Amino acid sequence: MNSATVWTVMWEQADIWRILFALVCGIVVGAVYFQSLRWSVNRIHTFKHKWSVFGGIAIFRIALFFAILVLAAHKNIILLLVYLAAFFLTKIVIIWHEKHGLIQDKSKDKNGNV
């Protein structure tokens, strides 16, 4: 079986609802992943056992990423690529939004005036 045939078979097995499912899962997991990362970094100083909380949240993020990846991909490379693309595009959007927000915050003084 040549590589063109493998890609054709994978594409035929990837129904449109599975592609949409992988896309939505990638976006949701990306948003949850990076928002929980921000939360844990911003709140780490408030916990008594800082490293155990940070480590536990990190394990949660990794488990969430791979568990949903396995559920969404169904051993199909097309679905896996859609999931990963949606995850990383969500990351790019969040980082862009954060940079844009930081630039606006720096241009204001303490009273909120520009």
mmCIF file with all atom_site columns, C-alpha atoms in Angstrom:
data_model
loop_
_atom_site.group_PDB
_atom_site.id
_atom_site.type_symbol
_atom_site.label_atom_id
_atom_site.label_alt_id
_atom_site.label_comp_id
_atom_site.label_asym_id
_atom_site.label_entity_id
_atom_site.label_seq_id
_atom_site.pdbx_PDB_ins_code
_atom_site.Cartn_x
_atom_site.Cartn_y
_atom_site.Cartn_z
_atom_site.occupancy
_atom_site.B_iso_or_equiv
_atom_site.pdbx_formal_charge
_atom_site.auth_seq_id
_atom_site.auth_comp_id
_atom_site.auth_asym_id
_atom_site.auth_atom_id
_atom_site.pdbx_PDB_model_num
ATOM 1   C CA . MET A 1 1   ? 0.000   0.000  0.000  1.00 0.00 ? 1   MET A CA 1
ATOM 2   C CA . ASN A 1 2   ? 1.546   3.325  -1.003 1.00 0.00 ? 2   ASN A CA 1
ATOM 3   C CA . SER A 1 3   ? 1.277   6.533  1.002  1.00 0.00 ? 3   SER A CA 1
ATOM 4   C CA . ALA A 1 4   ? -1.338  8.094  -1.309 1.00 0.00 ? 4   ALA A CA 1
ATOM 5   C CA . THR A 1 5   ? -3.651  5.170  -0.657 1.00 0.00 ? 5   THR A CA 1
ATOM 6   C CA . VAL A 1 6   ? -3.177  5.450  3.116  1.00 0.00 ? 6   VAL A CA 1
ATOM 7   C CA . TRP A 1 7   ? -4.084  9.163  3.055  1.00 0.00 ? 7   TRP A CA 1
ATOM 8   C CA . THR A 1 8   ? -7.103  8.425  0.856  1.00 0.00 ? 8   THR A CA 1
ATOM 9   C CA . VAL A 1 9   ? -8.338  5.731  3.240  1.00 0.00 ? 9   VAL A CA 1
ATOM 10  C CA . MET A 1 10  ? -7.792  8.007  6.255  1.00 0.00 ? 10  MET A CA 1
ATOM 11  C CA . TRP A 1 11  ? -9.689  10.831 4.581  1.00 0.00 ? 11  TRP A CA 1
ATOM 12  C CA . GLU A 1 12  ? -12.589 8.538  3.669  1.00 0.00 ? 12  GLU A CA 1
ATOM 13  C CA . GLN A 1 13  ? -12.831 7.295  7.270  1.00 0.00 ? 13  GLN A CA 1
ATOM 14  C CA . ALA A 1 14  ? -12.900 10.848 8.640  1.00 0.00 ? 14  ALA A CA 1
ATOM 15  C CA . ASP A 1 15  ? -16.564 11.780 8.498  1.00 0.00 ? 15  ASP A CA 1
ATOM 16  C CA . ILE A 1 16  ? -17.425 15.480 8.549  1.00 0.00 ? 16  ILE A CA 1
ATOM 17  C CA . TRP A 1 17  ? -18.910 15.189 12.045 1.00 0.00 ? 17  TRP A CA 1
ATOM 18  C CA . ARG A 1 18  ? -15.684 13.630 13.327 1.00 0.00 ? 18  ARG A CA 1
ATOM 19  C CA . ILE A 1 19  ? -13.633 16.427 11.761 1.00 0.00 ? 19  ILE A CA 1
ATOM 20  C CA . LEU A 1 20  ? -15.898 19.028 13.389 1.00 0.00 ? 20  LEU A CA 1
ATOM 21  C CA . PHE A 1 21  ? -15.710 17.120 16.681 1.00 0.00 ? 21  PHE A CA 1
ATOM 22  C CA . ALA A 1 22  ? -11.896 17.114 16.553 1.00 0.00 ? 22  ALA A CA 1
ATOM 23  C CA . LEU A 1 23  ? -11.889 20.829 15.682 1.00 0.00 ? 23  LEU A CA 1
ATOM 24  C CA . VAL A 1 24  ? -14.204 21.762 18.555 1.00 0.00 ? 24  VAL A CA 1
ATOM 25  C CA . CYS A 1 25  ? -12.305 19.533 20.985 1.00 0.00 ? 25  CYS A CA 1
ATOM 26  C CA . GLY A 1 26  ? -9.007  21.130 19.973 1.00 0.00 ? 26  GLY A CA 1
ATOM 27  C CA . ILE A 1 27  ? -10.384 24.630 20.535 1.00 0.00 ? 27  ILE A CA 1
ATOM 28  C CA . VAL A 1 28  ? -12.009 23.790 23.874 1.00 0.00 ? 28  VAL A CA 1
ATOM 29  C CA . VAL A 1 29  ? -8.994  21.875 25.193 1.00 0.00 ? 29  VAL A CA 1
ATOM 30  C CA . GLY A 1 30  ? -6.668  24.654 24.022 1.00 0.00 ? 30  GLY A CA 1
ATOM 31  C CA . ALA A 1 31  ? -8.702  27.287 25.843 1.00 0.00 ? 31  ALA A CA 1
ATOM 32  C CA . VAL A 1 32  ? -8.971  25.206 29.025 1.00 0.00 ? 32  VAL A CA 1
ATOM 33  C CA . TYR A 1 33  ? -5.292  24.248 28.856 1.00 0.00 ? 33  TYR A CA 1
ATOM 34  C CA . PHE A 1 34  ? -3.941  27.761 28.576 1.00 0.00 ? 34  PHE A CA 1
ATOM 35  C CA . GLN A 1 35  ? -6.464  29.368 30.920 1.00 0.00 ? 35  GLN A CA 1
ATOM 36  C CA . SER A 1 36  ? -5.626  26.798 33.616 1.00 0.00 ? 36  SER A CA 1
ATOM 37  C CA . LEU A 1 37  ? -1.943  27.479 33.015 1.00 0.00 ? 37  LEU A CA 1
ATOM 38  C CA . ARG A 1 38  ? -2.540  31.202 33.483 1.00 0.00 ? 38  ARG A CA 1
ATOM 39  C CA . TRP A 1 39  ? -4.629  30.543 36.590 1.00 0.00 ? 39  TRP A CA 1
ATOM 40  C CA . SER A 1 40  ? -1.968  28.325 38.171 1.00 0.00 ? 40  SER A CA 1
ATOM 41  C CA . VAL A 1 41  ? 0.836   30.804 37.430 1.00 0.00 ? 41  VAL A CA 1
ATOM 42  C CA . ASN A 1 42  ? -1.157  33.772 38.756 1.00 0.00 ? 42  ASN A CA 1
ATOM 43  C CA . ARG A 1 43  ? -2.374  32.002 41.922 1.00 0.00 ? 43  ARG A CA 1
ATOM 44  C CA . ILE A 1 44  ? 0.682   29.908 42.818 1.00 0.00 ? 44  ILE A CA 1
ATOM 45  C CA . HIS A 1 45  ? 1.752   32.319 45.564 1.00 0.00 ? 45  HIS A CA 1
ATOM 46  C CA . THR A 1 46  ? -1.540  31.875 47.467 1.00 0.00 ? 46  THR A CA 1
ATOM 47  C CA . PHE A 1 47  ? -1.094  28.148 48.137 1.00 0.00 ? 47  PHE A CA 1
ATOM 48  C CA . LYS A 1 48  ? 0.810   26.551 50.980 1.00 0.00 ? 48  LYS A CA 1
ATOM 49  C CA . HIS A 1 49  ? 2.098   23.628 48.895 1.00 0.00 ? 49  HIS A CA 1
ATOM 50  C CA . LYS A 1 50  ? 2.977   25.565 45.744 1.00 0.00 ? 50  LYS A CA 1
ATOM 51  C CA . TRP A 1 51  ? 4.813   22.893 43.804 1.00 0.00 ? 51  TRP A CA 1
ATOM 52  C CA . SER A 1 52  ? 2.298   20.140 44.481 1.00 0.00 ? 52  SER A CA 1
ATOM 53  C CA . VAL A 1 53  ? -0.570  22.366 43.301 1.00 0.00 ? 53  VAL A CA 1
ATOM 54  C CA . PHE A 1 54  ? 1.359   23.507 40.231 1.00 0.00 ? 54  PHE A CA 1
ATOM 55  C CA . GLY A 1 55  ? 2.421   19.909 39.458 1.00 0.00 ? 55  GLY A CA 1
ATOM 56  C CA . GLY A 1 56  ? -1.106  18.587 39.936 1.00 0.00 ? 56  GLY A CA 1
ATOM 57  C CA . ILE A 1 57  ? -2.546  21.185 37.587 1.00 0.00 ? 57  ILE A CA 1
ATOM 58  C CA . ALA A 1 58  ? 0.207   20.431 35.060 1.00 0.00 ? 58  ALA A CA 1
ATOM 59  C CA . ILE A 1 59  ? -0.621  16.715 35.188 1.00 0.00 ? 59  ILE A CA 1
ATOM 60  C CA . PHE A 1 60  ? -4.312  17.585 34.762 1.00 0.00 ? 60  PHE A CA 1
ATOM 61  C CA . ARG A 1 61  ? -3.531  19.665 31.655 1.00 0.00 ? 61  ARG A CA 1
ATOM 62  C CA . ILE A 1 62  ? -1.388  16.933 30.097 1.00 0.00 ? 62  ILE A CA 1
ATOM 63  C CA . ALA A 1 63  ? -3.950  14.217 30.881 1.00 0.00 ? 63  ALA A CA 1
ATOM 64  C CA . LEU A 1 64  ? -6.759  16.360 29.465 1.00 0.00 ? 64  LEU A CA 1
ATOM 65  C CA . PHE A 1 65  ? -4.796  17.014 26.273 1.00 0.00 ? 65  PHE A CA 1
ATOM 66  C CA . PHE A 1 66  ? -3.964  13.360 25.620 1.00 0.00 ? 66  PHE A CA 1
ATOM 67  C CA . ALA A 1 67  ? -7.292  11.894 26.806 1.00 0.00 ? 67  ALA A CA 1
ATOM 68  C CA . ILE A 1 68  ? -9.301  14.102 24.473 1.00 0.00 ? 68  ILE A CA 1
ATOM 69  C CA . LEU A 1 69  ? -6.734  13.502 21.718 1.00 0.00 ? 69  LEU A CA 1
ATOM 70  C CA . VAL A 1 70  ? -7.279  9.742  21.970 1.00 0.00 ? 70  VAL A CA 1
ATOM 71  C CA . LEU A 1 71  ? -11.072 10.147 22.059 1.00 0.00 ? 71  LEU A CA 1
ATOM 72  C CA . ALA A 1 72  ? -11.215 12.603 19.163 1.00 0.00 ? 72  ALA A CA 1
ATOM 73  C CA . ALA A 1 73  ? -8.626  11.058 16.842 1.00 0.00 ? 73  ALA A CA 1
ATOM 74  C CA . HIS A 1 74  ? -10.001 7.487  16.582 1.00 0.00 ? 74  HIS A CA 1
ATOM 75  C CA . LYS A 1 75  ? -6.600  6.326  15.269 1.00 0.00 ? 75  LYS A CA 1
ATOM 76  C CA . ASN A 1 76  ? -7.012  8.592  12.251 1.00 0.00 ? 76  ASN A CA 1
ATOM 77  C CA . ILE A 1 77  ? -4.152  10.896 11.287 1.00 0.00 ? 77  ILE A CA 1
ATOM 78  C CA . ILE A 1 78  ? -6.496  13.434 9.662  1.00 0.00 ? 78  ILE A CA 1
ATOM 79  C CA . LEU A 1 79  ? -8.469  13.859 12.887 1.00 0.00 ? 79  LEU A CA 1
ATOM 80  C CA . LEU A 1 80  ? -5.264  14.000 14.901 1.00 0.00 ? 80  LEU A CA 1
ATOM 81  C CA . LEU A 1 81  ? -3.928  16.791 12.681 1.00 0.00 ? 81  LEU A CA 1
ATOM 82  C CA . VAL A 1 82  ? -7.209  18.733 12.897 1.00 0.00 ? 82  VAL A CA 1
ATOM 83  C CA . TYR A 1 83  ? -7.157  18.448 16.705 1.00 0.00 ? 83  TYR A CA 1
ATOM 84  C CA . LEU A 1 84  ? -3.522  19.567 16.954 1.00 0.00 ? 84  LEU A CA 1
ATOM 85  C CA . ALA A 1 85  ? -4.045  22.437 14.511 1.00 0.00 ? 85  ALA A CA 1
ATOM 86  C CA . ALA A 1 86  ? -7.078  23.683 16.441 1.00 0.00 ? 86  ALA A CA 1
ATOM 87  C CA . PHE A 1 87  ? -5.175  23.356 19.745 1.00 0.00 ? 87  PHE A CA 1
ATOM 88  C CA . PHE A 1 88  ? -2.176  25.335 18.535 1.00 0.00 ? 88  PHE A CA 1
ATOM 89  C CA . LEU A 1 89  ? -4.260  27.936 16.695 1.00 0.00 ? 89  LEU A CA 1
ATOM 90  C CA . THR A 1 90  ? -6.120  28.509 19.954 1.00 0.00 ? 90  THR A CA 1
ATOM 91  C CA . LYS A 1 91  ? -2.746  28.954 21.653 1.00 0.00 ? 91  LYS A CA 1
ATOM 92  C CA . ILE A 1 92  ? -1.701  31.528 19.052 1.00 0.00 ? 92  ILE A CA 1
ATOM 93  C CA . VAL A 1 93  ? -4.972  33.446 19.436 1.00 0.00 ? 93  VAL A CA 1
ATOM 94  C CA . ILE A 1 94  ? -4.673  33.484 23.239 1.00 0.00 ? 94  ILE A CA 1
ATOM 95  C CA . ILE A 1 95  ? -1.050  34.640 23.109 1.00 0.00 ? 95  ILE A CA 1
ATOM 96  C CA . TRP A 1 96  ? -1.915  37.328 20.552 1.00 0.00 ? 96  TRP A CA 1
ATOM 97  C CA . HIS A 1 97  ? -4.830  38.465 22.706 1.00 0.00 ? 97  HIS A CA 1
ATOM 98  C CA . GLU A 1 98  ? -2.624  38.581 25.814 1.00 0.00 ? 98  GLU A CA 1
ATOM 99  C CA . LYS A 1 99  ? 0.064   40.608 24.032 1.00 0.00 ? 99  LYS A CA 1
ATOM 100 C CA . HIS A 1 100 ? -2.543  42.971 22.662 1.00 0.00 ? 100 HIS A CA 1
ATOM 101 C CA . GLY A 1 101 ? -4.061  43.358 26.135 1.00 0.00 ? 101 GLY A CA 1
ATOM 102 C CA . LEU A 1 102 ? -0.652  43.973 27.728 1.00 0.00 ? 102 LEU A CA 1
ATOM 103 C CA . ILE A 1 103 ? 0.161   46.685 25.210 1.00 0.00 ? 103 ILE A CA 1
ATOM 104 C CA . GLN A 1 104 ? -3.104  48.467 25.988 1.00 0.00 ? 104 GLN A CA 1
ATOM 105 C CA . ASP A 1 105 ? -2.540  48.121 29.750 1.00 0.00 ? 105 ASP A CA 1
ATOM 106 C CA . LYS A 1 106 ? 0.959   49.633 29.517 1.00 0.00 ? 106 LYS A CA 1
ATOM 107 C CA . SER A 1 107 ? -0.352  52.673 27.666 1.00 0.00 ? 107 SER A CA 1
ATOM 108 C CA . LYS A 1 108 ? -2.678  53.573 30.566 1.00 0.00 ? 108 LYS A CA 1
ATOM 109 C CA . ASP A 1 109 ? -1.612  55.165 33.809 1.00 0.00 ? 109 ASP A CA 1
ATOM 110 C CA . LYS A 1 110 ? -2.721  54.028 37.288 1.00 0.00 ? 110 LYS A CA 1
ATOM 111 C CA . ASN A 1 111 ? -6.086  55.802 37.002 1.00 0.00 ? 111 ASN A CA 1
ATOM 112 C CA . GLY A 1 112 ? -6.900  54.162 33.670 1.00 0.00 ? 112 GLY A CA 1
ATOM 113 C CA . ASN A 1 113 ? -6.204  57.306 31.659 1.00 0.00 ? 113 ASN A CA 1
ATOM 114 C CA . VAL A 1 114 ? -4.296  57.128 28.406 1.00 0.00 ? 114 VAL A CA 1
#
